[in-house]
Short mmCIF file of C-alpha atoms and ligand atoms in Angstrom, two decimals:
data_model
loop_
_atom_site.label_atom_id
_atom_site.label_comp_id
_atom_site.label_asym_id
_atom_site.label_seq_id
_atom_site.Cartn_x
_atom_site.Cartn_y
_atom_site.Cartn_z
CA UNK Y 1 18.11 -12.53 -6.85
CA UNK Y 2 19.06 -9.18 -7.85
CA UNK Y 3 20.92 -10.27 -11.21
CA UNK Y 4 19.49 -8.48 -13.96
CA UNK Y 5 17.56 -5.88 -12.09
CA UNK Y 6 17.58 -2.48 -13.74
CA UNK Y 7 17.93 0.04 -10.30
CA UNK Y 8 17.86 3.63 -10.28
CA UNK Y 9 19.68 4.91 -6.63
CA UNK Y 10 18.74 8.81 -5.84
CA UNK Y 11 20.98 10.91 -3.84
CA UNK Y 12 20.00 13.79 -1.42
CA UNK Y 13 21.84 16.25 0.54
CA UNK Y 14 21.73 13.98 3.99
CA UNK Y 15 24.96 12.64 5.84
CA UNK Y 16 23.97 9.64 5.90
CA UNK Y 17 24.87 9.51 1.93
CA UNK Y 18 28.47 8.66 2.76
CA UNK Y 19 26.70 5.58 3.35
CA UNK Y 20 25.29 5.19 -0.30
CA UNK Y 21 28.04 4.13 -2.10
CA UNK Y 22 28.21 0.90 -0.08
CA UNK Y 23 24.28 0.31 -1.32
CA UNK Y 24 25.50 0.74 -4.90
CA UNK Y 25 28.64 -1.60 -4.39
CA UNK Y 26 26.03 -4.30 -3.09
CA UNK Y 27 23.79 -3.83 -5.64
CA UNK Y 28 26.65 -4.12 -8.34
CA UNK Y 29 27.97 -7.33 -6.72
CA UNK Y 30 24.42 -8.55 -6.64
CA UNK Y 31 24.65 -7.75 -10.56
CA UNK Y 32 22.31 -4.92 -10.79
CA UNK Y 33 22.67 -2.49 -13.35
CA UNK Y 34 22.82 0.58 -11.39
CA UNK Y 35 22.33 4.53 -12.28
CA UNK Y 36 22.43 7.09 -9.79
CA UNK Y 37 20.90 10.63 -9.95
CA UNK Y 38 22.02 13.13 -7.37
CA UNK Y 39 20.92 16.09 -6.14
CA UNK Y 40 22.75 19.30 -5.92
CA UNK Y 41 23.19 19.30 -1.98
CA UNK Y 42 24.02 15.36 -1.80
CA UNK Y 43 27.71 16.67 -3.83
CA UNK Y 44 27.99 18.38 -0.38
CA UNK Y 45 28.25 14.66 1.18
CA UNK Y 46 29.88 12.34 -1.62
CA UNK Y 47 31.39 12.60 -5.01
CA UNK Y 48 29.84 11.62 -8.24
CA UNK Y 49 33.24 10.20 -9.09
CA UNK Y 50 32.95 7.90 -6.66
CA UNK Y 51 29.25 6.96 -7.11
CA UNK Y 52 30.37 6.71 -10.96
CA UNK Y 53 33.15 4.54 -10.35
CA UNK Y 54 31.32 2.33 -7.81
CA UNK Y 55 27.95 1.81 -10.41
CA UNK Y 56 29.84 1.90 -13.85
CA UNK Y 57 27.50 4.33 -14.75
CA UNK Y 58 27.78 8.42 -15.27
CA UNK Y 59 25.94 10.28 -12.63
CA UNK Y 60 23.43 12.75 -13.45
CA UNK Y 61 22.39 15.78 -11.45
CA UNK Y 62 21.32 18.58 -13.84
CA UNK Y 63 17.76 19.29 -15.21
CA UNK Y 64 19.08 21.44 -17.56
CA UNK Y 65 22.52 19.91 -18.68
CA UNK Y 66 25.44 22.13 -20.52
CA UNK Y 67 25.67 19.57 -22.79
CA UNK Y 68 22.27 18.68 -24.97
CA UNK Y 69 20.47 16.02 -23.12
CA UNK Y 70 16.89 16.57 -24.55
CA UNK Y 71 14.61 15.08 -22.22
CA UNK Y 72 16.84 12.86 -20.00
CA UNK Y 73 14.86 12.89 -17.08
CA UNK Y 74 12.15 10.78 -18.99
CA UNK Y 75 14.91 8.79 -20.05
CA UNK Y 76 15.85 8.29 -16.51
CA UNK Y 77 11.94 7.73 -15.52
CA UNK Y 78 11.30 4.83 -17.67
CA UNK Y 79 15.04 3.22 -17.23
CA UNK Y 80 14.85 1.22 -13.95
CA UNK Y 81 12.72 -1.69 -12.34
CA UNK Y 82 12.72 0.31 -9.25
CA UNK Y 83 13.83 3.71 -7.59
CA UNK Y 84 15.67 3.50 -4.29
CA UNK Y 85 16.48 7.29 -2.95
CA UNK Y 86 19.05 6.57 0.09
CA UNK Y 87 19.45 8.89 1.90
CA UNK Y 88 15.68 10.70 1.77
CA UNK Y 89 15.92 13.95 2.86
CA UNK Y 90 12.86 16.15 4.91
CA UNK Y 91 13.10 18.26 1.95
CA UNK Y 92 13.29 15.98 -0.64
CA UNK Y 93 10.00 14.13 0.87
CA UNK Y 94 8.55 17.56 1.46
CA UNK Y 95 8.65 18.35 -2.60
CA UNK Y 96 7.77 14.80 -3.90
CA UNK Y 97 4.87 14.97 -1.33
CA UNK Y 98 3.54 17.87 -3.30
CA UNK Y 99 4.23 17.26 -6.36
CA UNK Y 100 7.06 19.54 -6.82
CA UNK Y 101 9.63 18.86 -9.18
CA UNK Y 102 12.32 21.91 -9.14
CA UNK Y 103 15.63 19.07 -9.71
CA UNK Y 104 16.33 16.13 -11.46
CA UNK Y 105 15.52 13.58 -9.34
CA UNK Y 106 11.57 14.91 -8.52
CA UNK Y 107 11.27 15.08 -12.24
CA UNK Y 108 12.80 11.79 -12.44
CA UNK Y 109 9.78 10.37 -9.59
CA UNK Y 110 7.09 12.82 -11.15
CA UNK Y 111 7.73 11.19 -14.62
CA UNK Y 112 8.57 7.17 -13.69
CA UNK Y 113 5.81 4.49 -13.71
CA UNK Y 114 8.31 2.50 -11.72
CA UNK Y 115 8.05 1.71 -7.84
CA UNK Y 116 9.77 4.08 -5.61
CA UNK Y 117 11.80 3.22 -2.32
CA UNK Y 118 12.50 6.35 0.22
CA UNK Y 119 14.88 5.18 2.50
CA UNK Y 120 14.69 8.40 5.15
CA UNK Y 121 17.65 9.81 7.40
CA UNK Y 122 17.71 13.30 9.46
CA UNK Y 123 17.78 14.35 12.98
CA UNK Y 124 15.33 13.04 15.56
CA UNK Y 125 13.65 16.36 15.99
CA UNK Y 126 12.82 16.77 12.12
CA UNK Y 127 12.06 13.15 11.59
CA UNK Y 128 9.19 13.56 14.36
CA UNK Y 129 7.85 16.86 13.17
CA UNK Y 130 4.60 16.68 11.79
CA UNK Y 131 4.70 17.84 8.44
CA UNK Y 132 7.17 15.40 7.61
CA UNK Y 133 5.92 12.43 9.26
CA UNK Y 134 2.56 13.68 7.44
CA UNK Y 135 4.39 13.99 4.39
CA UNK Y 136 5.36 10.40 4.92
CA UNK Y 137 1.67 9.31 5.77
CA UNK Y 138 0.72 10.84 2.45
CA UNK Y 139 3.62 9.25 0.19
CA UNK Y 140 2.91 5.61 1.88
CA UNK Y 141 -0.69 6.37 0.68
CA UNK Y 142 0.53 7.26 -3.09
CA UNK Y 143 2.18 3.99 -3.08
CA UNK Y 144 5.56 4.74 -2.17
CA UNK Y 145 8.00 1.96 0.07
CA UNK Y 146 9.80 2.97 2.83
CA UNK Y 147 12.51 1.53 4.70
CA UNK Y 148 13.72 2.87 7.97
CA UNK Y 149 14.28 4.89 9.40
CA UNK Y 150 15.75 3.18 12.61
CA UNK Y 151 17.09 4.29 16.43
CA UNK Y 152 20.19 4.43 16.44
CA UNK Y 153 23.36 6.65 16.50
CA UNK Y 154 22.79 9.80 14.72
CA UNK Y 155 25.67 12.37 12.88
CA UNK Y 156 27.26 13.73 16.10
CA UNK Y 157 28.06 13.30 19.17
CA UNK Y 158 25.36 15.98 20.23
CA UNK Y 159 22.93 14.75 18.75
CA UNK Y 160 23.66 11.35 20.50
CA UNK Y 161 21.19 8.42 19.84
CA UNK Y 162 17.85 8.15 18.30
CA UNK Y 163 14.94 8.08 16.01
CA UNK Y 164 16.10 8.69 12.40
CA UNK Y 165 18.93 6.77 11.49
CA UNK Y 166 19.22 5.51 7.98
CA UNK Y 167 18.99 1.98 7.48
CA UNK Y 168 21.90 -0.29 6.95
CA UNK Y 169 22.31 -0.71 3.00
CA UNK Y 170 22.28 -4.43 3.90
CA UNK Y 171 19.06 -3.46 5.48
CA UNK Y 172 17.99 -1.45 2.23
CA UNK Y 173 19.16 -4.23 -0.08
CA UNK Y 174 17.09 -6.76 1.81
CA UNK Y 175 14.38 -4.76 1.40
CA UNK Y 176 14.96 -3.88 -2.38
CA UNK Y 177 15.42 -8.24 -2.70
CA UNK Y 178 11.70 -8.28 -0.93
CA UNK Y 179 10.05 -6.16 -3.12
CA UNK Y 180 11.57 -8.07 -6.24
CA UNK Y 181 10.37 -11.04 -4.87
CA UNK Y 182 6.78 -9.27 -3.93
CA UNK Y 183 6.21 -8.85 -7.90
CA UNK Y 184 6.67 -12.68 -8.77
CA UNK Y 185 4.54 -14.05 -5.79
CA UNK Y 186 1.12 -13.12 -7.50
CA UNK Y 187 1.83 -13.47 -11.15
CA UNK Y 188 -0.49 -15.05 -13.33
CA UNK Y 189 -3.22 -15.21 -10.86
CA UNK Y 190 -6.71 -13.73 -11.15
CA UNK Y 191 -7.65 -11.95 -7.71
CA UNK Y 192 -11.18 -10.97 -6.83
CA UNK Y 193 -10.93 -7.76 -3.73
CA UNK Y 194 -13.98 -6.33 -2.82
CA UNK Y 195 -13.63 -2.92 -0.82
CA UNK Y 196 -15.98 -0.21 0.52
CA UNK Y 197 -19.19 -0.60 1.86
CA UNK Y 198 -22.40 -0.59 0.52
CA UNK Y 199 -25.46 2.02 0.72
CA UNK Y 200 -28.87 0.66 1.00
CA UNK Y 201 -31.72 2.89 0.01
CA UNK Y 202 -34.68 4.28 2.72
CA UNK Y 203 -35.75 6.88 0.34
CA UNK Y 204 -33.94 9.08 -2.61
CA UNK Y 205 -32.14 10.75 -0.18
CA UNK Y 206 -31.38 8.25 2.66
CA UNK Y 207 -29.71 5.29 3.49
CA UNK Y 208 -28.09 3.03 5.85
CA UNK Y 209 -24.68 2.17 5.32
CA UNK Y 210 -21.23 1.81 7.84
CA UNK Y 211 -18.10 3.74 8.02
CA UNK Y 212 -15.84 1.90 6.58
CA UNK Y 213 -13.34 3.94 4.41
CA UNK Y 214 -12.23 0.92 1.66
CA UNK Y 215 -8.58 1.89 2.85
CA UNK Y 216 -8.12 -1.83 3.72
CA UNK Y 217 -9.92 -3.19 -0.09
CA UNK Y 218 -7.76 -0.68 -1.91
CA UNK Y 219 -4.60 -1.56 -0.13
CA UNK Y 220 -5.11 -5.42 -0.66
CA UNK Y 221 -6.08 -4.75 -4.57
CA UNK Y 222 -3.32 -2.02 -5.29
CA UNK Y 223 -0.58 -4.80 -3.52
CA UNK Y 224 -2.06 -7.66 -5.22
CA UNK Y 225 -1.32 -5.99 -8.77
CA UNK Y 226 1.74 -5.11 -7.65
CA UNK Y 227 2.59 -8.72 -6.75
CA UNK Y 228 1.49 -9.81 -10.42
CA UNK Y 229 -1.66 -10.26 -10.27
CA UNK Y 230 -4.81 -9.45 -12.64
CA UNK Y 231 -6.93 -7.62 -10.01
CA UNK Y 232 -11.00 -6.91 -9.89
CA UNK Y 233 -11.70 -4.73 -7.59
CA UNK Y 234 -15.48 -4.63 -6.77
CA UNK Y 235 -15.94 -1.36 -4.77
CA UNK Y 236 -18.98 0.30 -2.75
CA UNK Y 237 -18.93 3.52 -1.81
CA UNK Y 238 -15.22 4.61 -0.91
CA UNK Y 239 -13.70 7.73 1.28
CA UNK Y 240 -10.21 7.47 -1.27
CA UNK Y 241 -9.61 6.88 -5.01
CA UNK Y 242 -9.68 3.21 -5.87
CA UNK Y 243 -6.52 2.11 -6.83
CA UNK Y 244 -4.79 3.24 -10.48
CA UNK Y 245 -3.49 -0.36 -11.34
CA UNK Y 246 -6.41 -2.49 -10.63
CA UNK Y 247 -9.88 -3.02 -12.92
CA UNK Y 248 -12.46 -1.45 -10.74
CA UNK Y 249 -15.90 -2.10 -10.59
CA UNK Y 250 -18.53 0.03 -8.36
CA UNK Y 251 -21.62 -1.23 -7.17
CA UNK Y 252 -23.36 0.23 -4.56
CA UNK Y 253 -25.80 -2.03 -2.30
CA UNK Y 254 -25.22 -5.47 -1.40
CA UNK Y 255 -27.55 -7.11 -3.63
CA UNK Y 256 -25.31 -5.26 -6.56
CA UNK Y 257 -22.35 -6.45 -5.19
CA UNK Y 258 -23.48 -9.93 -5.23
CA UNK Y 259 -24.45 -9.99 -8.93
CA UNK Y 260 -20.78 -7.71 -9.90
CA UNK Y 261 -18.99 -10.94 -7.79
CA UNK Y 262 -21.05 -13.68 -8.97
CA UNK Y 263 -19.69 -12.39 -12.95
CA UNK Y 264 -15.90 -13.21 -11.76
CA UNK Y 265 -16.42 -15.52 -9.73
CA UNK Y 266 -15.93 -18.63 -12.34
CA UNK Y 267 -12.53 -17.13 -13.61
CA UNK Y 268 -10.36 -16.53 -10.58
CA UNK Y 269 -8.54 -18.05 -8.68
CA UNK Y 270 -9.14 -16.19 -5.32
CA UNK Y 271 -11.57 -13.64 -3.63
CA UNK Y 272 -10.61 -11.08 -0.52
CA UNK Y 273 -14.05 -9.96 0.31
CA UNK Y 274 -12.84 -6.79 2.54
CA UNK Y 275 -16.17 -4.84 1.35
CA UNK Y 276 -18.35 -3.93 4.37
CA UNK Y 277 -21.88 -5.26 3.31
CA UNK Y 278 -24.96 -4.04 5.03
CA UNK Y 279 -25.96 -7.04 6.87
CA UNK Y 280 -29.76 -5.23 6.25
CA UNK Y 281 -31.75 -3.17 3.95
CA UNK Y 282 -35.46 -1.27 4.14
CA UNK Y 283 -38.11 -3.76 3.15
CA UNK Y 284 -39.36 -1.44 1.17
CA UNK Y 285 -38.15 1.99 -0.54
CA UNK Y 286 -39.76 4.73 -0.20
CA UNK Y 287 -39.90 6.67 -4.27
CA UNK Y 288 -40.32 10.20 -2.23
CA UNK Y 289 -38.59 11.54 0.56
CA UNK Y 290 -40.13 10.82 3.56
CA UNK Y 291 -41.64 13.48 5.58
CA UNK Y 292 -40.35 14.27 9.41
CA UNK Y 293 -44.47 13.11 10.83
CA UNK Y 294 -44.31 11.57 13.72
CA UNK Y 295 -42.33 8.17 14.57
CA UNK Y 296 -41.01 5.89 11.58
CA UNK Y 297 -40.61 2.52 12.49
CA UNK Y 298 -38.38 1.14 9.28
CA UNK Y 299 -38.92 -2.55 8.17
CA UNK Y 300 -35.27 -4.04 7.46
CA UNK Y 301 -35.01 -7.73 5.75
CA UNK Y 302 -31.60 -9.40 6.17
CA UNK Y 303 -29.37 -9.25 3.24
CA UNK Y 304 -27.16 -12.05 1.33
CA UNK Y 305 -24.23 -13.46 2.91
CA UNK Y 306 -21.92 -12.90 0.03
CA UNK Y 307 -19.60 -14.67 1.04
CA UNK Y 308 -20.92 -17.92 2.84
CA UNK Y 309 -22.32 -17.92 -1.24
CA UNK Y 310 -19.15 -17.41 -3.03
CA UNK Y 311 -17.98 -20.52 0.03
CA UNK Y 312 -21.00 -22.43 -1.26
CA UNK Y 313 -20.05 -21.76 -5.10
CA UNK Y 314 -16.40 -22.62 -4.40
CA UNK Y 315 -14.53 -24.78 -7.11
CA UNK Y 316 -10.81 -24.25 -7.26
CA UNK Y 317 -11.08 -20.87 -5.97
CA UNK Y 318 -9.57 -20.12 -2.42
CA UNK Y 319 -11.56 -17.10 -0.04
CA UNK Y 320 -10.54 -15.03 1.96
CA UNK Y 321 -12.67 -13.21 4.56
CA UNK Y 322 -12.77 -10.65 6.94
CA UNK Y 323 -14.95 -10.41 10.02
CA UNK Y 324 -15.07 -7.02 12.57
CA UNK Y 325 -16.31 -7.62 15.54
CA UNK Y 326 -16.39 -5.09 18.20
CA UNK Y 327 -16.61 -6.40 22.22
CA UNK Y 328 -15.39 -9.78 23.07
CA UNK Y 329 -14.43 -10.27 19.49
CA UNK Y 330 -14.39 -13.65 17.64
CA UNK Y 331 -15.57 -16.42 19.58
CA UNK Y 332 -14.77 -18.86 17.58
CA UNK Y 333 -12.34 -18.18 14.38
CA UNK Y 334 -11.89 -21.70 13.33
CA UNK Y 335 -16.13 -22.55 13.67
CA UNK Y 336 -16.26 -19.54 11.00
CA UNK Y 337 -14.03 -20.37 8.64
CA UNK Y 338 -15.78 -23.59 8.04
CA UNK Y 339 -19.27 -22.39 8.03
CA UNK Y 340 -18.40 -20.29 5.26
CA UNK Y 341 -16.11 -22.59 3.52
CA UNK Y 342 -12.95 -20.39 4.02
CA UNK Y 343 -9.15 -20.56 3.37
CA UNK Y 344 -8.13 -17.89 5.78
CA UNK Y 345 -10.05 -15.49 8.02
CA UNK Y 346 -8.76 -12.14 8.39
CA UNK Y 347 -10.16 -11.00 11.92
CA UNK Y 348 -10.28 -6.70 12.62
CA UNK Y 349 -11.61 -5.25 15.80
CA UNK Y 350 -14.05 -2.12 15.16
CA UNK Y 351 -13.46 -0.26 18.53
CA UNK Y 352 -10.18 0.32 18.39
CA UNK Y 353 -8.74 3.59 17.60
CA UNK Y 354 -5.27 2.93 15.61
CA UNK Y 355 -7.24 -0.54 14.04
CA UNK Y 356 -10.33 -1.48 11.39
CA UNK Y 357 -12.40 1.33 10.02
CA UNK Y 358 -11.31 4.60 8.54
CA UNK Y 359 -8.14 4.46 9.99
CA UNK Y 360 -4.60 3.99 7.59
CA UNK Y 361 -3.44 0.98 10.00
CA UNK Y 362 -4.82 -2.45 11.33
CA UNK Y 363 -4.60 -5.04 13.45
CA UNK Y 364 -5.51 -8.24 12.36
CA UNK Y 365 -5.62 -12.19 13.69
CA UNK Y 366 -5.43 -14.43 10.46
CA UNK Y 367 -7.14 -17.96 10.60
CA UNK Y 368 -6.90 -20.78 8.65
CA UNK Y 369 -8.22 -24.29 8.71
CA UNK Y 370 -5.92 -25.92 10.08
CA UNK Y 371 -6.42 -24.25 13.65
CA UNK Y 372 -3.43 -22.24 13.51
CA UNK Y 373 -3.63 -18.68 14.12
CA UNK Y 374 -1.50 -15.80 13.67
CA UNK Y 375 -1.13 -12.04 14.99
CA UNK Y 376 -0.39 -9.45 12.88
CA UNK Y 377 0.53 -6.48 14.67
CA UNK Y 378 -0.10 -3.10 14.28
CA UNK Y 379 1.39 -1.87 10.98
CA UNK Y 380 -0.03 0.00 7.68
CA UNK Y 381 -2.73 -1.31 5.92
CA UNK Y 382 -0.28 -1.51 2.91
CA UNK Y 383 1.70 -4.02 5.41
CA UNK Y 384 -1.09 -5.89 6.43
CA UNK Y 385 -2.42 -6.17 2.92
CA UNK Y 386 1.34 -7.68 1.80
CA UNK Y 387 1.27 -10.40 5.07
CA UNK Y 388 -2.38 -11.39 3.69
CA UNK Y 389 -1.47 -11.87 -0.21
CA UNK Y 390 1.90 -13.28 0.81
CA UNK Y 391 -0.05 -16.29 2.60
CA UNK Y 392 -2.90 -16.04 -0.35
CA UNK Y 393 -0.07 -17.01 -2.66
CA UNK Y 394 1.31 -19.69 -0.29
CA UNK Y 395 -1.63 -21.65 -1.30
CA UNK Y 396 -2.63 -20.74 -4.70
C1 LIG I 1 25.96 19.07 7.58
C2 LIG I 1 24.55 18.91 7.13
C3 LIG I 1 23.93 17.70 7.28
C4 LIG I 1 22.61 17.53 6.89
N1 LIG I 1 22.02 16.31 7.07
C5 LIG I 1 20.72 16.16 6.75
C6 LIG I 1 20.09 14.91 6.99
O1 LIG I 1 20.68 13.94 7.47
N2 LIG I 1 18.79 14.79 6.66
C7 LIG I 1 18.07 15.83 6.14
O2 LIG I 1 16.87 15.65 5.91
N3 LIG I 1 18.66 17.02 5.88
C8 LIG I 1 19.96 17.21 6.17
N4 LIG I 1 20.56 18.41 5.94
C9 LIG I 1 19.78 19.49 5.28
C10 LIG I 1 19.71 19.27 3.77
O3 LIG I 1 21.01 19.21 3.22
C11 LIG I 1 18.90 20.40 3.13
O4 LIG I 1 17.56 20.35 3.58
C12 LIG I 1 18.95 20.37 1.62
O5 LIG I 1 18.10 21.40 1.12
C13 LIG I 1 18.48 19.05 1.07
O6 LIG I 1 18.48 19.12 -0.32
P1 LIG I 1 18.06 17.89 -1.22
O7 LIG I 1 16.84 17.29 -0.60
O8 LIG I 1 17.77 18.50 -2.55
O9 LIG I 1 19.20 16.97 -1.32
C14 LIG I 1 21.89 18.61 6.32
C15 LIG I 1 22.54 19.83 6.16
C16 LIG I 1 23.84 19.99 6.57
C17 LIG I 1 24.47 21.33 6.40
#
């Protein structure tokens, strides 16, 4: 699986890098071509004659070599199908969270198109602090993997057992072999997201809309690219950037949105409507701001069901929708699906606080047609965004 596979293994000043050379041997046996970049504090922990001898490769370190090297750490950037740094140090995820790029290696991730992997390893105590773990938060948001860290024994006996152990490099390399076979699952395929929600006018100024964030749109378009896919991403109003690698396409009331999915509808071959529509708009809009006199009573007509439409319209194409309930929740997941002609229903609570709007994780039951049902637990909206497309492309 991993024949072929041009890897790039970073090395920081952790203990746990003792452990890296194993991850290089597997990923040479696998038949990876391996390079390794270190940084100065991982020589502290392992050799670069071993790490040399073990990938076949030299080892770099410096930014600014003795001998000429011009500018290597471009090189370096554009080399690899992925970058796997095992061990991640607190520091090391402190500067690439900022943008800081004072060594070789945070050039090397400042520079590289390439996906990155952090596998993290440090005491329990820094693992849990919270700049790091928001450090973390904001690198899973850039787009960066993660693998571990895991409970376990830690470096010394005083330090005894818990939370910040790297992974197992049979662990890593599982993980690595995942991601690999992430990229294939989607490839060829045209995928429709929509994400945000949409703003309906009262009056220039005014207008009803929802909270929802587009976190969950962005994270199924950004992962469906990554798997392969051509992505259109039809956005209303969002609290983040849409995603870099996706073809994005704003429209801001429902009515707009309808029209901007009804253009790619014909071509592709599946839609995740995650957008939060306004179920209503004003009956009318008002062309001046309306004055505070008195009580205002506002007319609201219902608006389309996009997607009941798009279940209507369906040809080859297979849908995918989301419903948030808040309450009892979904009565009836499987009645749903067939109304509006679905292939899986994504269901997402909006009263709970770790799950559905605005938030970076979810919670989701999938449905499909067939009356099965499946829980996803509580994981990033990155992960829950992968477990959706990965059972998308089980049927495309
Ligand atoms: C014995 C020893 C073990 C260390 N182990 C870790 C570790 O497991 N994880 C970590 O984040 N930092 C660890 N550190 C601290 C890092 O080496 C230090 O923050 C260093 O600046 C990291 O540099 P780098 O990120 O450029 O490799 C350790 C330091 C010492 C002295």
């Amino acid at each position: 699986m991993l024949s072929g596979k041009i890897i790039l293994v970073g090395v920081t000043g952790g203990i746990a890098a003792y452990k890296t050379p194993f991850l290089v041997r597997q990923l040479t046996e696998a038949k990876a071509a391996v390079r390794v970049v270190m940084t100065e504090a991982a020589h502290r922990f392992v050799t670069p004659l071993v790490l040399e001898t073990l990938s076949g490769n030299p080892v770099s370190s410096e930014l600014f070599p003795k001998e000429f090297a011009s500018t290597h750490h471009i090189e370096l950037a554009r080399w690899p199908d992925l970058i796997v740094v095992a061990p991640a140090t607190a520091d090391f995820i402190g500067r690439v969270a900022n943008g800081l790029a004072p060594d070789l290696l945070c050039n090397v991730l400042l520079a590289t198109r390439t996906e990155v992997l952090l596998a993290p390893a440090m005491n329990t105590e820094m693992w849990r602090h919270s700049q790091v773990q928001e450090n973390c938060v904001r690198l899973e948001k850039l787009g960066y993997q993660f693998v571990g860290p895991e409970e376990g024994k830690l470096a010394t006996a005083s330090e005894g057992e818990g939370m910040g152990r790297m992974s197992e490099p049979e662990t890593i390399v599982k993980k690595i072999e995942a991601i690999f076979a992430d990229r294939e699952l989607l490839k060829g395929k045209r995928i429709v997201v929509s994400g945000g929600r949409t703003e309906e006018a009262i009056d220039p100024v005014r207008f009803l809309s929802n909270r929802s964030s587009g976190k969950m749109g962005a994270a199924l378009a950004k992962t469906a690219a990554r798997m392969g896919a051509k992505v259109t991403f039809v956005h209303g109003r969002m609290s983040i950037e849409p995603p870099g690698n996706t073809d994005n396409i704003p429209a801001s009331t429902a009515e707009e949105m309808q029209k901007k999915l009804a253009e790619v509808y014909p071509k592709c071959d599946a839609v995740i409507m995650a957008a939060a529509v306004s179920d209503f708009r004003p009956e009318k809009v008002s062309q001046e701001k309306i004055k505070r006199e008195g009580k205002l009573t506002l007319n609201l007509l219902p608006n389309p069901d996009i997607l009941a439409g798009l279940g209507r319209a369906k040809k080859k194409q297979k849908l995918v929708g989301f419903a948030l309930e808040t309450g009892n929740g979904l009565a009836n997941g499987k009645k749903k699906l067939e109304e509006k002609n679905l292939d899986i229903l994504v269901f997402n609570r909006a009263d709970e606080p770790d799950a559905g709007f605005d938030v970076d994780t979810n919670r989701v039951t999938l449905y499909f047609p067939s009356g099965k049902k499946e829980e996803v637990p509580l994981a990033s909206k990155e992960e829950v965004a992968r477990v959706i497309l990965r059972k998308l492309a089980g049927i495309l």
